[in-house]
């Protein structure tokens, strides 16, 4: 639990900060949202999260462009199955490339960019 949570969160935050430095307009909008929803006198509470709509969208964009675990964890198929044209026999080790899915040009316009949108 510790190994799975600490490094992932630290890496995600590091990428988020590096993107914010490159996108000062986004940083400003985030600061304005935090100031208006949370204010300057207290920390963010879990109950604020629903109201932090812009922050929610931006964090999802950071995670799409910089997935911390692009190949997630190995999985094993529980039964024979087909994925499109591919036959996957029972008990195969399956590695899902979420990094490629999240930068798939068929699904996203300008997939490498933070501003990339879903087609
Ligand atoms: C940005 C932060 C994080 C990322 C990118 C991340 C990524 C992942 C990934 C890719 C998996 C495997 C999912 C799968 O293959 O089905 C996973 C599972 C898991 N993560 Fe995280 N994680 C993050 C934060 C955390 C935190 C903060 C905790 C705990 C406090 C945590 C606890 C777990 C646990 C317990 C599992 C196993 C779940 C299961 O198999 O049922 N993770 N995580």
mmCIF file of C-alpha atoms and ligand atoms in Angstrom:
data_model
loop_
_atom_site.group_PDB
_atom_site.id
_atom_site.type_symbol
_atom_site.label_atom_id
_atom_site.label_comp_id
_atom_site.label_asym_id
_atom_site.label_seq_id
_atom_site.Cartn_x
_atom_site.Cartn_y
_atom_site.Cartn_z
ATOM 1 C CA UNK A 1 0.000 0.000 0.000
ATOM 2 C CA UNK A 2 2.818 2.406 0.928
ATOM 3 C CA UNK A 3 4.930 1.573 -2.125
ATOM 4 C CA UNK A 4 1.876 1.883 -4.383
ATOM 5 C CA UNK A 5 0.746 5.211 -3.014
ATOM 6 C CA UNK A 6 3.824 7.292 -2.160
ATOM 7 C CA UNK A 7 5.895 7.196 -5.352
ATOM 8 C CA UNK A 8 2.819 7.401 -7.630
ATOM 9 C CA UNK A 9 1.500 10.488 -5.856
ATOM 10 C CA UNK A 10 4.931 12.165 -5.730
ATOM 11 C CA UNK A 11 5.536 11.537 -9.452
ATOM 12 C CA UNK A 12 2.046 12.749 -10.411
ATOM 13 C CA UNK A 13 2.556 15.964 -8.417
ATOM 14 C CA UNK A 14 6.001 16.535 -9.935
ATOM 15 C CA UNK A 15 4.585 16.246 -13.472
ATOM 16 C CA UNK A 16 1.658 18.505 -12.549
ATOM 17 C CA UNK A 17 4.013 21.212 -11.271
ATOM 18 C CA UNK A 18 6.221 20.959 -14.365
ATOM 19 C CA UNK A 19 3.143 21.396 -16.615
ATOM 20 C CA UNK A 20 1.925 24.343 -14.528
ATOM 21 C CA UNK A 21 5.281 26.084 -14.964
ATOM 22 C CA UNK A 22 4.869 25.642 -18.731
ATOM 23 C CA UNK A 23 1.223 26.833 -18.655
ATOM 24 C CA UNK A 24 1.027 29.979 -16.485
ATOM 25 C CA UNK A 25 -2.513 30.746 -17.734
ATOM 26 C CA UNK A 26 -3.721 27.406 -16.319
ATOM 27 C CA UNK A 27 -1.822 28.048 -13.076
ATOM 28 C CA UNK A 28 -3.584 31.426 -12.707
ATOM 29 C CA UNK A 29 -7.034 29.903 -13.319
ATOM 30 C CA UNK A 30 -6.329 27.177 -10.743
ATOM 31 C CA UNK A 31 -5.202 29.751 -8.184
ATOM 32 C CA UNK A 32 -8.389 31.762 -8.801
ATOM 33 C CA UNK A 33 -10.551 28.674 -8.335
ATOM 34 C CA UNK A 34 -8.787 27.752 -5.089
ATOM 35 C CA UNK A 35 -9.079 31.318 -3.819
ATOM 36 C CA UNK A 36 -12.805 31.499 -4.543
ATOM 37 C CA UNK A 37 -13.778 27.963 -3.404
ATOM 38 C CA UNK A 38 -11.386 27.435 -0.478
ATOM 39 C CA UNK A 39 -10.049 30.907 0.318
ATOM 40 C CA UNK A 40 -6.626 31.742 1.720
ATOM 41 C CA UNK A 41 -7.244 30.903 5.381
ATOM 42 C CA UNK A 42 -7.555 27.120 5.431
ATOM 43 C CA UNK A 43 -6.390 23.911 3.743
ATOM 44 C CA UNK A 44 -8.421 22.101 1.051
ATOM 45 C CA UNK A 45 -10.930 19.650 2.552
ATOM 46 C CA UNK A 46 -12.361 16.574 0.896
ATOM 47 C CA UNK A 47 -15.771 18.253 0.921
ATOM 48 C CA UNK A 48 -14.367 20.974 -1.403
ATOM 49 C CA UNK A 49 -13.505 18.549 -4.179
ATOM 50 C CA UNK A 50 -16.942 18.552 -5.862
ATOM 51 C CA UNK A 51 -16.735 22.324 -6.231
ATOM 52 C CA UNK A 52 -13.195 22.363 -7.674
ATOM 53 C CA UNK A 53 -14.389 21.640 -11.220
ATOM 54 C CA UNK A 54 -11.558 23.289 -13.143
ATOM 55 C CA UNK A 55 -8.937 21.644 -10.906
ATOM 56 C CA UNK A 56 -10.603 18.283 -11.477
ATOM 57 C CA UNK A 57 -10.379 18.698 -15.270
ATOM 58 C CA UNK A 58 -6.776 19.877 -15.187
ATOM 59 C CA UNK A 59 -5.646 17.022 -12.932
ATOM 60 C CA UNK A 60 -7.255 14.535 -15.349
ATOM 61 C CA UNK A 61 -5.306 16.151 -18.203
ATOM 62 C CA UNK A 62 -2.048 15.824 -16.239
ATOM 63 C CA UNK A 63 -2.762 12.159 -15.604
ATOM 64 C CA UNK A 64 -3.616 11.570 -19.282
ATOM 65 C CA UNK A 65 -0.458 13.216 -20.627
ATOM 66 C CA UNK A 66 1.864 11.844 -17.919
ATOM 67 C CA UNK A 67 0.494 8.523 -16.687
ATOM 68 C CA UNK A 68 2.559 7.462 -13.687
ATOM 69 C CA UNK A 69 2.184 3.747 -14.381
ATOM 70 C CA UNK A 70 1.732 3.563 -18.194
ATOM 71 C CA UNK A 71 1.677 -0.259 -18.262
ATOM 72 C CA UNK A 72 -0.364 -0.514 -15.024
ATOM 73 C CA UNK A 73 0.218 -3.858 -13.294
ATOM 74 C CA UNK A 74 0.334 -7.216 -15.107
ATOM 75 C CA UNK A 75 -3.055 -8.928 -15.284
ATOM 76 C CA UNK A 76 -4.013 -12.522 -16.055
ATOM 77 C CA UNK A 77 -6.979 -13.506 -18.217
ATOM 78 C CA UNK A 78 -9.418 -15.689 -16.283
ATOM 79 C CA UNK A 79 -10.909 -17.311 -19.402
ATOM 80 C CA UNK A 80 -10.389 -17.514 -23.194
ATOM 81 C CA UNK A 81 -11.555 -14.328 -24.841
ATOM 82 C CA UNK A 82 -11.348 -12.208 -27.981
ATOM 83 C CA UNK A 83 -10.174 -8.590 -27.965
ATOM 84 C CA UNK A 84 -11.118 -7.360 -31.452
ATOM 85 C CA UNK A 85 -9.276 -9.836 -33.716
ATOM 86 C CA UNK A 86 -6.932 -11.154 -31.047
ATOM 87 C CA UNK A 87 -7.523 -14.424 -29.278
ATOM 88 C CA UNK A 88 -6.348 -14.257 -25.659
ATOM 89 C CA UNK A 89 -6.121 -17.727 -24.108
ATOM 90 C CA UNK A 90 -7.056 -18.321 -20.490
ATOM 91 C CA UNK A 91 -4.231 -17.601 -18.025
ATOM 92 C CA UNK A 92 -2.317 -15.295 -20.400
ATOM 93 C CA UNK A 93 -0.309 -12.533 -18.825
ATOM 94 C CA UNK A 94 -1.871 -9.334 -20.136
ATOM 95 C CA UNK A 95 -0.063 -6.000 -20.091
ATOM 96 C CA UNK A 96 -2.349 -3.048 -20.815
ATOM 97 C CA UNK A 97 -0.582 -0.066 -22.343
ATOM 98 C CA UNK A 98 -2.680 2.751 -20.888
ATOM 99 C CA UNK A 99 0.081 5.193 -21.853
ATOM 100 C CA UNK A 100 -0.594 4.407 -25.540
ATOM 101 C CA UNK A 101 -4.382 4.484 -25.027
ATOM 102 C CA UNK A 102 -4.173 7.926 -23.439
ATOM 103 C CA UNK A 103 -2.069 9.267 -26.339
ATOM 104 C CA UNK A 104 -3.919 7.461 -29.117
ATOM 105 C CA UNK A 105 -4.246 9.864 -32.097
ATOM 106 C CA UNK A 106 -7.427 8.020 -33.158
ATOM 107 C CA UNK A 107 -9.070 9.062 -29.902
ATOM 108 C CA UNK A 108 -7.388 12.406 -29.216
ATOM 109 C CA UNK A 109 -6.545 15.493 -31.212
ATOM 110 C CA UNK A 110 -2.986 16.596 -30.446
ATOM 111 C CA UNK A 111 -2.524 13.750 -27.954
ATOM 112 C CA UNK A 112 0.889 14.936 -26.747
ATOM 113 C CA UNK A 113 -0.488 18.288 -25.651
ATOM 114 C CA UNK A 114 -2.239 19.152 -22.420
ATOM 115 C CA UNK A 115 -4.873 20.925 -24.521
ATOM 116 C CA UNK A 116 -5.498 17.782 -26.645
ATOM 117 C CA UNK A 117 -9.230 17.019 -26.897
ATOM 118 C CA UNK A 118 -11.170 13.836 -27.413
ATOM 119 C CA UNK A 119 -12.468 13.432 -30.995
HETATM 120 C C1 LIG B 1 -1.350 9.188 -8.910
HETATM 121 C C2 LIG B 1 -1.383 8.256 -7.963
HETATM 122 C C3 LIG B 1 -1.611 6.785 -8.261
HETATM 123 C C4 LIG B 1 -1.471 6.086 -9.403
HETATM 124 C C5 LIG B 1 -1.035 6.575 -10.777
HETATM 125 C C6 LIG B 1 -1.830 4.714 -9.104
HETATM 126 C C7 LIG B 1 -1.840 3.688 -10.034
HETATM 127 C C8 LIG B 1 -2.324 2.426 -9.799
HETATM 128 C C9 LIG B 1 -2.460 1.394 -10.786
HETATM 129 C C10 LIG B 1 -2.100 1.557 -12.259
HETATM 130 C C11 LIG B 1 -2.967 0.311 -10.196
HETATM 131 C C12 LIG B 1 -3.298 -1.020 -10.838
HETATM 132 C C13 LIG B 1 -4.747 -1.059 -11.261
HETATM 133 C C14 LIG B 1 -5.038 -2.269 -12.081
HETATM 134 O O1 LIG B 1 -4.187 -2.703 -12.826
HETATM 135 O O2 LIG B 1 -6.141 -2.804 -12.000
HETATM 136 C C15 LIG B 1 -3.155 0.637 -8.798
HETATM 137 C C16 LIG B 1 -3.654 -0.209 -7.852
HETATM 138 C C17 LIG B 1 -3.694 0.057 -6.523
HETATM 139 N N1 LIG B 1 -3.399 1.253 -5.913
HETATM 140 FE FE1 LIG B 1 -2.815 2.939 -6.852
HETATM 141 N N2 LIG B 1 -2.171 4.615 -7.791
HETATM 142 C C18 LIG B 1 -2.048 5.854 -7.222
HETATM 143 C C19 LIG B 1 -2.277 6.198 -5.929
HETATM 144 C C20 LIG B 1 -2.608 5.295 -4.932
HETATM 145 C C21 LIG B 1 -2.806 5.636 -3.539
HETATM 146 C C22 LIG B 1 -2.676 7.056 -2.982
HETATM 147 C C23 LIG B 1 -3.096 4.477 -2.897
HETATM 148 C C24 LIG B 1 -3.373 4.195 -1.449
HETATM 149 C C25 LIG B 1 -3.560 5.115 -0.524
HETATM 150 C C26 LIG B 1 -3.102 3.414 -3.871
HETATM 151 C C27 LIG B 1 -3.360 2.099 -3.609
HETATM 152 C C28 LIG B 1 -3.556 1.121 -4.550
HETATM 153 C C29 LIG B 1 -3.992 -0.251 -4.277
HETATM 154 C C30 LIG B 1 -4.303 -0.831 -2.905
HETATM 155 C C31 LIG B 1 -4.077 -0.900 -5.515
HETATM 156 C C32 LIG B 1 -4.497 -2.352 -5.775
HETATM 157 C C33 LIG B 1 -5.986 -2.387 -6.057
HETATM 158 C C34 LIG B 1 -6.495 -3.775 -6.373
HETATM 159 O O3 LIG B 1 -5.783 -4.574 -6.973
HETATM 160 O O4 LIG B 1 -7.627 -4.048 -6.041
HETATM 161 N N3 LIG B 1 -2.809 3.950 -5.095
HETATM 162 N N4 LIG B 1 -2.766 1.942 -8.588
#
